[in-house]
PDB file of C-alpha atoms in Angstrom:
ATOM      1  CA  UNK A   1      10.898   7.325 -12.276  1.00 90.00           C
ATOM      2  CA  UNK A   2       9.275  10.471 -14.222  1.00 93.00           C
ATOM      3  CA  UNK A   3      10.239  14.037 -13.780  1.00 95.00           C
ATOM      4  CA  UNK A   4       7.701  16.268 -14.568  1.00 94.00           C
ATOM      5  CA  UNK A   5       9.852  19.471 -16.346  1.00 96.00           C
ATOM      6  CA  UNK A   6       8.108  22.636 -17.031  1.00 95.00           C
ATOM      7  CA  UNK A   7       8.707  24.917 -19.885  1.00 95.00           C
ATOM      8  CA  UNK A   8       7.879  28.450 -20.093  1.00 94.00           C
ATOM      9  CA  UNK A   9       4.535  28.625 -21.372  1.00 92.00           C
ATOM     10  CA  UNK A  10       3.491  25.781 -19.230  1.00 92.00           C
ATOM     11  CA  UNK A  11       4.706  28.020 -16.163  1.00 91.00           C
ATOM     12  CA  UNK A  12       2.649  31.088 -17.255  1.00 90.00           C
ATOM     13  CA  UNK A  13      -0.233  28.490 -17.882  1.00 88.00           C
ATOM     14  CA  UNK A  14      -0.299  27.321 -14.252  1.00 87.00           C
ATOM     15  CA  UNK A  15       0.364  30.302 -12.962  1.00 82.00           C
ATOM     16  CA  UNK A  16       3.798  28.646 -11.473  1.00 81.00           C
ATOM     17  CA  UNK A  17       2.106  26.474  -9.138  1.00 82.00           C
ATOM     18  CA  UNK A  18       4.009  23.279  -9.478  1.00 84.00           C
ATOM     19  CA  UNK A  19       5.398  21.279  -7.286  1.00 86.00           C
ATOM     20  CA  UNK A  20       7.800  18.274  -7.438  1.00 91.00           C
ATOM     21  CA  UNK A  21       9.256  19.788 -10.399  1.00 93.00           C
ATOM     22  CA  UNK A  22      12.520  20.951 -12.848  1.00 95.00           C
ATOM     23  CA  UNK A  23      12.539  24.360 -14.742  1.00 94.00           C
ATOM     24  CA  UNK A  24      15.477  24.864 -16.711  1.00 94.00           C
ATOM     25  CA  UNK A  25      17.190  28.630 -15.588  1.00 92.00           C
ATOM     26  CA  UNK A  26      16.380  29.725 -19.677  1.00 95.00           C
ATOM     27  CA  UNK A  27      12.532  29.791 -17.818  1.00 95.00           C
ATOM     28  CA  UNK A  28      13.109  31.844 -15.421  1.00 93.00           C
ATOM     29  CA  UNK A  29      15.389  34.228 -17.711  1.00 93.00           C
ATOM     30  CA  UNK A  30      12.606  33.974 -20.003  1.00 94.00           C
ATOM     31  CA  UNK A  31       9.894  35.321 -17.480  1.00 94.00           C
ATOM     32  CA  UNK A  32      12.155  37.895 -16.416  1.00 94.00           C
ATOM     33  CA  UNK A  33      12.461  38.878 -19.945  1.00 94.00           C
ATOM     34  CA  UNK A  34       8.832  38.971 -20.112  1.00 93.00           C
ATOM     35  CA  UNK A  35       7.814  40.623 -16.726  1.00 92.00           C
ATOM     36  CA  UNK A  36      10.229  43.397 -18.101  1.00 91.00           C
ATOM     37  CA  UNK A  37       9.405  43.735 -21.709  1.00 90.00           C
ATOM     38  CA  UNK A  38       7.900  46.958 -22.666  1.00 89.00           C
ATOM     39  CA  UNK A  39       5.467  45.263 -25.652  1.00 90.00           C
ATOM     40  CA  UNK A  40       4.512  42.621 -23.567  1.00 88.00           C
ATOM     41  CA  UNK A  41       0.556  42.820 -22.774  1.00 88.00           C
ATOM     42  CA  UNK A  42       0.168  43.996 -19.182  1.00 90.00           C
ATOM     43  CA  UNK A  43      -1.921  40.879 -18.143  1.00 88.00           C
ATOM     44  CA  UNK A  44       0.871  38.644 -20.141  1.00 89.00           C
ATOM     45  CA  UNK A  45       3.228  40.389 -17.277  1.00 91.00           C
ATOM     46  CA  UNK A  46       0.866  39.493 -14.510  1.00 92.00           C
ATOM     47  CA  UNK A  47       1.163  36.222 -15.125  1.00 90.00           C
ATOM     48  CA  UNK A  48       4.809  36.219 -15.788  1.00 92.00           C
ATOM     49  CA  UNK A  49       4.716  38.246 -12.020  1.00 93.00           C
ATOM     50  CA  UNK A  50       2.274  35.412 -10.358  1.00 92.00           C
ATOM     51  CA  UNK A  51       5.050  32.330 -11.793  1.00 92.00           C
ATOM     52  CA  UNK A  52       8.129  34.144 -10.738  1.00 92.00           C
ATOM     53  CA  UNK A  53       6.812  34.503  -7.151  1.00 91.00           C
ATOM     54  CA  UNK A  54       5.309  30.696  -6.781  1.00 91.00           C
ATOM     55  CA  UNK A  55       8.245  29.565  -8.158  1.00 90.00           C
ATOM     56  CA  UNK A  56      10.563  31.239  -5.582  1.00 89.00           C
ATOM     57  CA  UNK A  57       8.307  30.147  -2.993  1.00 90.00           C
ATOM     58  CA  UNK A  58       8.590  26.547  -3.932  1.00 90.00           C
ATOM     59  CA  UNK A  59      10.188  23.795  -1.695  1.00 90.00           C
ATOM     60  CA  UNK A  60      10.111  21.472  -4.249  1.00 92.00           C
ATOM     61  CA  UNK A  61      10.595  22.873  -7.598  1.00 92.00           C
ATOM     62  CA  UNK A  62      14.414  22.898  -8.632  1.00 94.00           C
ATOM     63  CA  UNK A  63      15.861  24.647 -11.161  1.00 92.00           C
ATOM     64  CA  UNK A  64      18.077  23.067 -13.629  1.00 92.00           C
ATOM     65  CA  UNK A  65      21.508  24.672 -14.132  1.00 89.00           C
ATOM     66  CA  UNK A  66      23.865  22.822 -16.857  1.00 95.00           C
ATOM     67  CA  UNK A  67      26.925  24.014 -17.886  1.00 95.00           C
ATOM     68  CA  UNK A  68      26.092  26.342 -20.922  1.00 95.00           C
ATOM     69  CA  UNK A  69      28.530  24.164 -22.997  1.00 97.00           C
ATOM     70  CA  UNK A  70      26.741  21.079 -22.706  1.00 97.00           C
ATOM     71  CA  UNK A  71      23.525  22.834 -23.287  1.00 96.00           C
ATOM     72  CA  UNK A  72      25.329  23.880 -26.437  1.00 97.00           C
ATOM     73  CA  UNK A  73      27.113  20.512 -27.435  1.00 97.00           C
ATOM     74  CA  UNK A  74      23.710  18.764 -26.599  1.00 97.00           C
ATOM     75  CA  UNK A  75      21.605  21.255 -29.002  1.00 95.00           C
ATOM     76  CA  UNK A  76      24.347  20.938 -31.890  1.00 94.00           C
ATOM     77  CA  UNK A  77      24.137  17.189 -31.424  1.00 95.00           C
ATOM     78  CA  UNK A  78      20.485  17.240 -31.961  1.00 93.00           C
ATOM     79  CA  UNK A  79      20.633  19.589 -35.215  1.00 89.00           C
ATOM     80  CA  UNK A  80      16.748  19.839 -35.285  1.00 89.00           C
ATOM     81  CA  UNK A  81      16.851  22.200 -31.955  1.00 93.00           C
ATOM     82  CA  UNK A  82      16.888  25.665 -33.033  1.00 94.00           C
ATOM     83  CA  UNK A  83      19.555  27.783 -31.641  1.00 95.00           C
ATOM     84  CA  UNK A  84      17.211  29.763 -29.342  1.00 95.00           C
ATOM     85  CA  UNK A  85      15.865  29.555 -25.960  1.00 94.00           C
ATOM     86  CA  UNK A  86      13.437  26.713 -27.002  1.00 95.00           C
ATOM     87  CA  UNK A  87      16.510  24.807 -28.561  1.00 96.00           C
ATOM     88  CA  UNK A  88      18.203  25.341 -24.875  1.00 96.00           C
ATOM     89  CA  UNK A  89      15.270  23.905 -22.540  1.00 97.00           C
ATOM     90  CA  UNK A  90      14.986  21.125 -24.978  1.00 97.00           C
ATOM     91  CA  UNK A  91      19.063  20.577 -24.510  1.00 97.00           C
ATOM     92  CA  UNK A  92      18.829  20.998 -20.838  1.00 96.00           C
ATOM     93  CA  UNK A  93      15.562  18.868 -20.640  1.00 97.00           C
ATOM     94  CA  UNK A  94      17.728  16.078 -22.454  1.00 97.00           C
ATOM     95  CA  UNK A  95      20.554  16.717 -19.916  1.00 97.00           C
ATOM     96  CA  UNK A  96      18.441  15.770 -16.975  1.00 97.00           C
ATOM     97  CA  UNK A  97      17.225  12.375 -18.623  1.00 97.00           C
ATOM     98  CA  UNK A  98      21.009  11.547 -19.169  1.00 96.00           C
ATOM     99  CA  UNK A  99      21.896  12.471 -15.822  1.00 96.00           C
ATOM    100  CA  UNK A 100      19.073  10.916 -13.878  1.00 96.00           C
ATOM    101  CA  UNK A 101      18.111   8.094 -15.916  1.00 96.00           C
ATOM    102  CA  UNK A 102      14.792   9.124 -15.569  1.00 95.00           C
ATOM    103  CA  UNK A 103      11.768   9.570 -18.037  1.00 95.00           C
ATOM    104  CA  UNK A 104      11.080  13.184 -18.841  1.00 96.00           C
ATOM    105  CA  UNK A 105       7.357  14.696 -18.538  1.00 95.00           C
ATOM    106  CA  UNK A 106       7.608  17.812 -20.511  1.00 95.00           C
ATOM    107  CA  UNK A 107       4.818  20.122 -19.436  1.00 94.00           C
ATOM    108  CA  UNK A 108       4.325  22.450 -22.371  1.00 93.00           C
ATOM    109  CA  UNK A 109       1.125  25.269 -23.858  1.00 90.00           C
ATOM    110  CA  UNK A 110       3.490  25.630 -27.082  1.00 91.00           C
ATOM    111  CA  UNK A 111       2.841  23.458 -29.554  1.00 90.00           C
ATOM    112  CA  UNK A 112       6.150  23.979 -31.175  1.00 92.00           C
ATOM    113  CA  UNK A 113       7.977  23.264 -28.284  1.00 93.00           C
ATOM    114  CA  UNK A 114       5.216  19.806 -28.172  1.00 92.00           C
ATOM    115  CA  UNK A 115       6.865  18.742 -31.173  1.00 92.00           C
ATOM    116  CA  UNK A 116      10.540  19.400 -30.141  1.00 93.00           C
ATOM    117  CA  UNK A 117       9.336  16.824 -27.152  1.00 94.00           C
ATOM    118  CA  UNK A 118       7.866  14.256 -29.113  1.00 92.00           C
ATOM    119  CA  UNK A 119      11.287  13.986 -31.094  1.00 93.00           C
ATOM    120  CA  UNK A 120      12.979  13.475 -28.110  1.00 93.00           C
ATOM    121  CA  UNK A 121      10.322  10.735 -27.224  1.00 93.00           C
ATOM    122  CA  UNK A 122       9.564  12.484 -23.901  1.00 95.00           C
ATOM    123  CA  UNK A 123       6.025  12.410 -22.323  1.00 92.00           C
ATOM    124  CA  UNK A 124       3.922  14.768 -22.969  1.00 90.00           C
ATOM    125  CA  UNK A 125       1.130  16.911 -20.972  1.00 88.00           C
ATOM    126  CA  UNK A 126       0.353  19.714 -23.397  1.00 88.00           C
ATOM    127  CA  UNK A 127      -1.308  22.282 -21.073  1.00 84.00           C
ATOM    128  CA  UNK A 128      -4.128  24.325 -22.673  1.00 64.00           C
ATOM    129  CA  UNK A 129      -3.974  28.232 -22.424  1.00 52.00           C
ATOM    130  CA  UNK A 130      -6.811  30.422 -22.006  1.00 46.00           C
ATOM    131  CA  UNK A 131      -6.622  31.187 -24.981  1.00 43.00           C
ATOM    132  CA  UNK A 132      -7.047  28.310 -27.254  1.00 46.00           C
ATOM    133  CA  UNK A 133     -10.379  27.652 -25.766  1.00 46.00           C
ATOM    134  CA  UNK A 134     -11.205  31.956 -25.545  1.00 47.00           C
ATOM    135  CA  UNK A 135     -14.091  33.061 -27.608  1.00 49.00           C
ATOM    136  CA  UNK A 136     -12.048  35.304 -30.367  1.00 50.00           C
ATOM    137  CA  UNK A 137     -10.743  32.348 -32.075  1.00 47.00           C
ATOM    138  CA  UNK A 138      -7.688  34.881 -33.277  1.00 46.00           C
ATOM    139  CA  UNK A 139      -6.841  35.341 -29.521  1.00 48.00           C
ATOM    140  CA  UNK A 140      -2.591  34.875 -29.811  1.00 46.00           C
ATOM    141  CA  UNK A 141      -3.012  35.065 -33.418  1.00 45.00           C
ATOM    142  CA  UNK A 142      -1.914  37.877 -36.739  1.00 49.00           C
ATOM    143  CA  UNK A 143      -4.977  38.215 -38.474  1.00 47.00           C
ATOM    144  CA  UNK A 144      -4.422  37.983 -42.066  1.00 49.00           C
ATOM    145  CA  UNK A 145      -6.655  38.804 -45.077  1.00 51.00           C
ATOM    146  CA  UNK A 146      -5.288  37.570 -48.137  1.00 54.00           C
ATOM    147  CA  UNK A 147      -4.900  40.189 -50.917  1.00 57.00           C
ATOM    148  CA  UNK A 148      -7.156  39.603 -53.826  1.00 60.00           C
ATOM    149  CA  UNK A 149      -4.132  38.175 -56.443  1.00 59.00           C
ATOM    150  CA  UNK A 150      -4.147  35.765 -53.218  1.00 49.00           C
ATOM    151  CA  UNK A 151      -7.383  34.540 -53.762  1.00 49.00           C
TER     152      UNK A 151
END
């Protein structure tokens, strides 16, 4: 069996239209955080907005709950994951394995959080943002000019 688990950026990247699906709660807290940030891009919010409502409206898209101290236990265990929000969908992703025996599809546009996945030897469908492909190759990106003692 495979569970297909969604992380954030994944979520904004499909616009929350999943289905048959886990997101760990830190998701949703994260696109709360998001639809409410006040330096967030507006259309970064929309998005956030457009997943929070398909998610709600899903019959068959759970949301995965742990207790916070085996999120924590799990993360500490695994001293790579970074005591964040990343290092806590990672935890709780690892969580579900353990509890359902089942092989984890972790649905990611991060490529940090692609890594963090391929340590844990989980599958893998890295989902492509608009912007990777978007004409301005900086799209998502500092630009930096290196001083000239740089050079």
């Amino acid at each position: 069996m495979v569970i297909d688990y969604f992380d954030t950026s994944a979520i904004i990247a499909k616009g929350g239209i999943v289905d048959n699906c886990y997101v760990s709660h830190f998701v949703i807290s994260e696109l709360e955080e998001i639809k409410n940030s006040s330096t967030k891009d507006e259309s970064v919010k929309a998005k956030a907005r457009q997943a929070t409502r398909a998610l709600i409206t899903s019959q068959t898209c759970k949301t995965c709950n742990f207790d916070l101290q085996k999120i924590e236990r799990v993360r500490k265990k695994h001293k790579w994951l970074p005591d964040n929000m990343d290092g806590r969908i990672i935890a709780e992703a690892i969580l579900l394995r353990e509890q359902t025996k089942a092989n984890i599809c972790f649905w990611t546009a991060d490529y940090n959080m692609k890594l963090f996945a391929q340590a844990e030897d989980f599958y893998i469908n890295f989902v492509a943002q608009d912007c990777i492909f978007n004409k301005d190759p900086w799209c998502g990106w500092g630009k930096y000019f290196p001083g000239i003692d740089e050079m």
